[in-house]
Short mmCIF file of C-alpha atoms in Angstrom, two decimals:
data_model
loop_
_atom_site.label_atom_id
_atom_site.label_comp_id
_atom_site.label_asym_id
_atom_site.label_seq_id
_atom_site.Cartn_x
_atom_site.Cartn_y
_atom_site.Cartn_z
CA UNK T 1 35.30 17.89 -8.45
CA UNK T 2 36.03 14.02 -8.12
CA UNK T 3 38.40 12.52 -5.82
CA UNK T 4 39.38 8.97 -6.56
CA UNK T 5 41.29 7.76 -3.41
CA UNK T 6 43.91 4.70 -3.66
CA UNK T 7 45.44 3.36 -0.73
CA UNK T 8 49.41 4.49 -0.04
CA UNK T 9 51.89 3.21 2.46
CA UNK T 10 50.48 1.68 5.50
CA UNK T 11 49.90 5.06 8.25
CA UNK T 12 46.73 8.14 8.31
CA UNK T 13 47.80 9.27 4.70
CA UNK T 14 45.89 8.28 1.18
CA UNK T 15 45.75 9.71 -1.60
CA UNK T 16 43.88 11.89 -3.76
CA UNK T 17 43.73 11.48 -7.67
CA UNK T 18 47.23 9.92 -7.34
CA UNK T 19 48.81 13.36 -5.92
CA UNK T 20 46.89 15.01 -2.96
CA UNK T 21 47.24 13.76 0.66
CA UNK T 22 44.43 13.17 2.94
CA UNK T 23 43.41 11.84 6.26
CA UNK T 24 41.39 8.86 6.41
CA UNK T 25 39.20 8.32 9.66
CA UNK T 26 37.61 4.94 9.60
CA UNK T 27 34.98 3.62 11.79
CA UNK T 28 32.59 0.57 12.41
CA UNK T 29 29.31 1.73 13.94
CA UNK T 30 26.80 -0.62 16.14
CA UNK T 31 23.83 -0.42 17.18
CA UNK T 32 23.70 -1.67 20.63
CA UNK T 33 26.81 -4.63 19.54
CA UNK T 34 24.87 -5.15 16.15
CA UNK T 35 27.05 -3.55 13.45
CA UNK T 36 25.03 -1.35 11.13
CA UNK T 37 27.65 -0.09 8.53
CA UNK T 38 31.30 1.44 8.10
CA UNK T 39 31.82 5.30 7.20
CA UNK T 40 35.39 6.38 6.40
CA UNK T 41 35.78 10.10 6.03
CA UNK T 42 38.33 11.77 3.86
CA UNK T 43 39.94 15.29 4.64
CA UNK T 44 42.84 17.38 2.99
CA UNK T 45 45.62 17.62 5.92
CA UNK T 46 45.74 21.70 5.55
CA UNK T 47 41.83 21.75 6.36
CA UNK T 48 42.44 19.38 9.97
CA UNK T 49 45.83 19.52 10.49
CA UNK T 50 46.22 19.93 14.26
CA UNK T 51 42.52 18.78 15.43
CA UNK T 52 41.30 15.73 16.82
CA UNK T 53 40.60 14.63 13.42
CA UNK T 54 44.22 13.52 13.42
CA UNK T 55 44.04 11.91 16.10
CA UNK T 56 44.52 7.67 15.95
CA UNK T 57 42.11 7.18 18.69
CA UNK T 58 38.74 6.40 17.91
CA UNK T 59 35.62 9.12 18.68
CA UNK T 60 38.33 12.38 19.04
CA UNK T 61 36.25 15.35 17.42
CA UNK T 62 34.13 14.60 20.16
CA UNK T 63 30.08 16.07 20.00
CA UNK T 64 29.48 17.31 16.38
CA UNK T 65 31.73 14.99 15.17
CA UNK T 66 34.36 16.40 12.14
CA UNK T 67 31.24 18.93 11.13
CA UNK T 68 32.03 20.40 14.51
CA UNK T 69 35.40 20.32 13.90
CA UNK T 70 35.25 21.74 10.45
CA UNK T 71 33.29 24.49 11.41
CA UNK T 72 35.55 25.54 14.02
CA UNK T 73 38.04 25.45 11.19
CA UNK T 74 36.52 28.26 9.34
CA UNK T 75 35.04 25.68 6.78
CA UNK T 76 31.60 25.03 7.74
CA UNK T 77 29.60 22.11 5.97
CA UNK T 78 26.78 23.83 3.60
CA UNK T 79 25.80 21.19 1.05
CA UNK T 80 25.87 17.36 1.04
CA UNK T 81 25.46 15.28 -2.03
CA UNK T 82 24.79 11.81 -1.11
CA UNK T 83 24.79 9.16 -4.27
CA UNK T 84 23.50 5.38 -3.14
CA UNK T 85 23.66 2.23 -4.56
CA UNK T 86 23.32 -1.94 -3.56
CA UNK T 87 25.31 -4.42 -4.24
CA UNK T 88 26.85 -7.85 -2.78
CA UNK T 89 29.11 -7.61 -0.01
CA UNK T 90 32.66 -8.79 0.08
CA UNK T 91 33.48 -11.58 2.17
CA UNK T 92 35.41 -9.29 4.21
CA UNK T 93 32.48 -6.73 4.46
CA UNK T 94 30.19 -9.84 5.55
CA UNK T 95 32.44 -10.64 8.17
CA UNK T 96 32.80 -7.26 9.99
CA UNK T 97 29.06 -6.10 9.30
CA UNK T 98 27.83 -10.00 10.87
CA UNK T 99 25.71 -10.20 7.67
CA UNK T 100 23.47 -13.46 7.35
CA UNK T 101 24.26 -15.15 3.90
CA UNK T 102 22.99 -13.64 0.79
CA UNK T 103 22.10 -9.78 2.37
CA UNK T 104 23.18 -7.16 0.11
CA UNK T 105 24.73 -3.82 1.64
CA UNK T 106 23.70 -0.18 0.18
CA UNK T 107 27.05 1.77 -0.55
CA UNK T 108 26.65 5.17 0.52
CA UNK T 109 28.79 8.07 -1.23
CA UNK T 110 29.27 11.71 0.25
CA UNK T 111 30.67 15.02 -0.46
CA UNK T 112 30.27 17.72 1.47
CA UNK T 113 31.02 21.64 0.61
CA UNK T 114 31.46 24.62 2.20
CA UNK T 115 28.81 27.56 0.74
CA UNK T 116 32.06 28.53 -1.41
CA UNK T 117 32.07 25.28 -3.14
CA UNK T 118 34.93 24.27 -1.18
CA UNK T 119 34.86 20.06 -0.63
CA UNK T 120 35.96 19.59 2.86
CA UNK T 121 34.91 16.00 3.26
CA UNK T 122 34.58 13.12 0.77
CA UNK T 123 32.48 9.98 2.97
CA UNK T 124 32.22 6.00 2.01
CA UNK T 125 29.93 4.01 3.77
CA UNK T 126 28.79 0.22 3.52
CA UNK T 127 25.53 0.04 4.92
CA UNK T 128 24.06 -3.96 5.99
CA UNK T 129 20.57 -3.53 3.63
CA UNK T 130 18.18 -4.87 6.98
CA UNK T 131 19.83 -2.99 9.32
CA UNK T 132 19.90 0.92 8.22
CA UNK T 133 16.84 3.52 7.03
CA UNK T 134 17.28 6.41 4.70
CA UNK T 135 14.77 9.16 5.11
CA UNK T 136 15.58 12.54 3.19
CA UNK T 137 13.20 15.91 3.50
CA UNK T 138 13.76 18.38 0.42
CA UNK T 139 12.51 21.94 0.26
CA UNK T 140 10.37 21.84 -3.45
CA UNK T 141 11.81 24.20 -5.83
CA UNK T 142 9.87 27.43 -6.76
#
């Protein structure tokens, strides 16, 4: 299942192929005060209505993050399938990640599943390329 998500009226809400409502939850992460990249974090409303994942304030779900929050949801994360790719920043993206001129950013793309095959996150990160490390560990297939 693909969700293409297109900004609505100004407020938590976007939505989902043009019909579905979601929360958005936004965030600019540092290292140290060094920004490393943005992740924003889409969920349907009837999967976190009434957690801290509503909540405006930044950092509410607290240790675990919305996993944790998921999970205590009945809808515990499974399966992630992460797709990557580089590419110029914007001039806005240069801006809030303090990129030097000419440093390309790595987009990072996420959905994650319950073990039903129910998506209970869609992710979208912009990454500075000098400033974040990818290291995966996969189980070989028999």
């Amino acid at each position: 299942m693909t969700y293409r998500f297109t900004a609505s009226a100004p407020g938590t809400y976007l939505y989902a192929s043009g019909t579905d409502p979601v929360y958005e939850r936004a965030r600019l992460v540092k290292d140290g005060t060094t920004p490393t990249h943005t992740l924003t974090s889409y969920y349907r409303p009837e999967d976190v209505e009434g957690t801290p994942l509503v909540n405006p304030t930044a950092g509410p779900a607290g240790r675990g993050g919305g996993f944790a929050v998921l999970t205590l949801q009945g809808l515990e994360p499974d399966t992630i399938t992460e797709s990557l790719h580089a590419r110029m920043p914007t001039p806005a993206e240069t801006e809030q990640l303090q990129l030097p001129k000419g440093e390309p950013v790595v987009v990072l793309k996420r959905t994650t599943s319950t073990r039903e095959g129910r998506i209970v996150e869609f992710a979208r990160g912009v990454h500075a390329g000098s400033r974040f490390e990818w290291t995966y560990t996969f189980k070989m297939p028999d």
